[in-house]
mmCIF file of C-alpha atoms in Angstrom:
data_model
loop_
_atom_site.group_PDB
_atom_site.id
_atom_site.type_symbol
_atom_site.label_atom_id
_atom_site.label_comp_id
_atom_site.label_asym_id
_atom_site.label_seq_id
_atom_site.Cartn_x
_atom_site.Cartn_y
_atom_site.Cartn_z
ATOM 1 C CA MET A 27 101.199 200.159 231.042
ATOM 2 C CA ALA A 28 103.416 197.467 229.508
ATOM 3 C CA THR A 29 101.886 194.536 227.716
ATOM 4 C CA ALA A 30 102.696 191.173 229.250
ATOM 5 C CA ALA A 31 104.982 188.904 227.270
ATOM 6 C CA PRO A 32 103.226 186.075 225.456
ATOM 7 C CA ARG A 33 102.880 182.785 227.310
ATOM 8 C CA ARG A 34 105.350 180.213 226.008
ATOM 9 C CA VAL A 35 103.618 176.962 225.072
ATOM 10 C CA LEU A 36 105.424 173.899 223.733
ATOM 11 C CA VAL A 37 103.589 171.136 221.943
ATOM 12 C CA ILE A 38 105.465 167.873 221.533
ATOM 13 C CA ASP A 39 103.566 165.331 219.453
ATOM 14 C CA ASP A 40 104.822 163.081 216.678
ATOM 15 C CA SER A 41 101.694 163.877 214.629
ATOM 16 C CA LYS A 42 102.057 166.975 212.438
ATOM 17 C CA LEU A 43 98.261 167.145 212.260
ATOM 18 C CA GLN A 44 97.883 167.109 216.048
ATOM 19 C CA CYS A 45 100.551 169.809 216.391
ATOM 20 C CA ALA A 46 98.625 171.938 213.888
ATOM 21 C CA VAL A 47 95.362 171.328 215.772
ATOM 22 C CA TRP A 48 96.898 172.396 219.103
ATOM 23 C CA ARG A 49 98.555 175.457 217.498
ATOM 24 C CA ARG A 50 95.322 176.608 215.882
ATOM 25 C CA LEU A 51 93.294 176.077 219.054
ATOM 26 C CA LEU A 52 95.775 178.018 221.180
ATOM 27 C CA GLU A 53 96.294 180.859 218.714
ATOM 28 C CA ASP A 54 92.568 181.201 217.957
ATOM 29 C CA ARG A 55 91.686 181.169 221.662
ATOM 30 C CA TYR A 56 94.486 183.390 223.014
ATOM 31 C CA GLY A 57 95.799 185.390 220.034
ATOM 32 C CA ASP A 58 98.960 187.334 220.710
ATOM 33 C CA LYS A 59 98.939 186.289 224.369
ATOM 34 C CA VAL A 60 100.497 182.956 223.389
ATOM 35 C CA GLN A 61 103.697 181.927 221.636
ATOM 36 C CA VAL A 62 103.258 178.334 220.409
ATOM 37 C CA GLU A 63 106.218 176.145 219.511
ATOM 38 C CA THR A 64 105.476 172.745 217.981
ATOM 39 C CA TYR A 65 107.793 169.770 217.696
ATOM 40 C CA THR A 66 107.204 166.423 216.035
ATOM 41 C CA ASP A 67 110.661 165.222 217.064
ATOM 42 C CA PRO A 68 110.881 164.908 220.854
ATOM 43 C CA GLU A 69 114.672 164.737 220.770
ATOM 44 C CA GLU A 70 114.757 168.146 219.074
ATOM 45 C CA ALA A 71 112.171 169.502 221.516
ATOM 46 C CA VAL A 72 114.071 168.662 224.683
ATOM 47 C CA ALA A 73 116.769 171.190 223.753
ATOM 48 C CA GLY A 74 114.172 173.944 224.286
ATOM 49 C CA LEU A 75 112.914 172.768 227.660
ATOM 50 C CA ALA A 76 113.421 175.418 230.314
ATOM 51 C CA PRO A 77 111.746 176.826 233.442
ATOM 52 C CA ASP A 78 110.136 179.665 231.411
ATOM 53 C CA ILE A 79 107.576 177.325 229.800
ATOM 54 C CA HIS A 80 104.018 178.247 230.760
ATOM 55 C CA LEU A 81 102.543 175.060 229.324
ATOM 56 C CA LEU A 82 103.880 171.842 227.825
ATOM 57 C CA LEU A 83 101.435 169.661 225.891
ATOM 58 C CA LEU A 84 103.157 166.315 225.684
ATOM 59 C CA ASP A 85 102.032 163.271 223.721
ATOM 60 C CA TRP A 86 102.587 160.011 225.552
ATOM 61 C CA GLU A 87 103.398 157.605 222.721
ATOM 62 C CA MET A 88 106.019 158.716 220.247
ATOM 63 C CA PRO A 89 108.765 156.797 218.477
ATOM 64 C CA GLU A 90 112.356 157.223 219.622
ATOM 65 C CA MET A 91 111.489 159.011 222.872
ATOM 66 C CA ASP A 92 108.125 158.668 224.603
ATOM 67 C CA GLY A 93 106.281 161.128 226.810
ATOM 68 C CA LYS A 94 107.591 159.597 230.025
ATOM 69 C CA GLU A 95 111.167 160.100 228.880
ATOM 70 C CA VAL A 96 110.475 163.695 227.810
ATOM 71 C CA LEU A 97 108.731 164.319 231.123
ATOM 72 C CA GLU A 98 111.880 163.245 232.984
ATOM 73 C CA VAL A 99 114.061 165.548 230.863
ATOM 74 C CA ALA A 100 111.585 168.392 231.499
ATOM 75 C CA ARG A 101 111.806 167.771 235.248
ATOM 76 C CA GLU A 102 115.607 167.869 235.063
ATOM 77 C CA ALA A 103 115.445 171.092 232.982
ATOM 78 C CA GLY A 104 113.427 172.814 235.706
ATOM 79 C CA VAL A 105 110.040 172.840 233.977
ATOM 80 C CA ASN A 106 107.275 173.188 236.561
ATOM 81 C CA LEU A 107 105.488 169.824 236.451
ATOM 82 C CA LYS A 108 102.196 171.597 237.153
ATOM 83 C CA ARG A 109 102.596 173.158 233.683
ATOM 84 C CA ILE A 110 102.685 169.799 231.870
ATOM 85 C CA ILE A 111 99.653 168.103 230.362
ATOM 86 C CA ILE A 112 100.051 164.593 228.981
ATOM 87 C CA THR A 113 97.878 163.843 225.946
ATOM 88 C CA SER A 114 97.027 160.522 224.361
ATOM 89 C CA GLY A 115 94.465 158.573 222.424
ATOM 90 C CA HIS A 116 94.316 156.095 225.311
ATOM 91 C CA PRO A 117 91.338 156.215 227.700
ATOM 92 C CA ALA A 118 91.727 158.538 230.677
ATOM 93 C CA ASP A 119 91.823 155.691 233.218
ATOM 94 C CA ARG A 120 94.856 154.209 231.435
ATOM 95 C CA LEU A 121 96.533 157.630 231.436
ATOM 96 C CA HIS A 122 95.912 158.009 235.162
ATOM 97 C CA GLU A 123 97.466 154.582 235.799
ATOM 98 C CA GLU A 124 100.619 155.669 234.000
ATOM 99 C CA PHE A 125 100.961 159.301 235.091
ATOM 100 C CA ASP A 126 99.217 159.948 238.423
ATOM 101 C CA ASP A 127 102.532 159.626 240.260
ATOM 102 C CA SER A 128 104.345 161.907 237.804
ATOM 103 C CA GLY A 129 103.346 165.228 239.329
ATOM 104 C CA CYS A 130 102.091 166.609 236.015
ATOM 105 C CA LEU A 131 99.074 168.918 235.933
ATOM 106 C CA ALA A 132 96.702 166.682 233.983
ATOM 107 C CA VAL A 133 96.253 163.836 231.551
ATOM 108 C CA ILE A 134 93.895 164.320 228.620
ATOM 109 C CA GLU A 135 92.380 161.774 226.274
ATOM 110 C CA LYS A 136 92.556 163.669 222.976
ATOM 111 C CA MET A 137 89.275 162.547 221.431
ATOM 112 C CA GLU A 138 86.955 162.400 224.452
ATOM 113 C CA PRO A 139 84.570 165.421 224.488
ATOM 114 C CA GLU A 140 84.374 165.618 228.296
ATOM 115 C CA GLN A 141 88.156 165.501 228.503
ATOM 116 C CA GLN A 142 88.383 168.286 225.922
ATOM 117 C CA ALA A 143 86.025 170.473 227.958
ATOM 118 C CA ALA A 144 88.159 169.951 231.062
ATOM 119 C CA PHE A 145 91.262 170.693 228.993
ATOM 120 C CA LEU A 146 89.828 174.056 227.893
ATOM 121 C CA MET A 147 89.098 175.001 231.500
ATOM 122 C CA ILE A 148 92.679 174.130 232.462
ATOM 123 C CA LEU A 149 94.024 176.135 229.518
ATOM 124 C CA ASP A 150 91.972 179.174 230.425
ATOM 125 C CA SER A 151 93.198 178.979 234.006
ATOM 126 C CA ILE A 152 96.858 178.849 232.941
ATOM 127 C CA MET A 153 96.612 181.439 230.201
ATOM 128 C CA ARG A 154 94.775 184.013 232.312
ATOM 129 C CA ARG A 155 97.195 183.948 235.257
#
């Protein structure tokens, strides 16, 4: 029986530390079932956007190109919007105001414990499909 190819996950966040945190979480939780690509430069990241992405973790506020702009490029590149999670330090209600009409899977406040628990449930659902 053939082993399934690793799930392709892109992390786009201008914080190197946050990229490292997401990478470690994903690799520790899913091992060789995940292939994590991290980008601190959103303009560089958009070149890799394609329909084969299983999950896109996208920071909202970044210099040069913000999460809304990257989200639009992802849509145009054929990324399934239900595979995109917007992350931010802003409270969840603010995130919902900005992104509820976007069609993305979820918005996550990075530092809120309840949000993190919901995020892990979403991750498990995506990664175990």
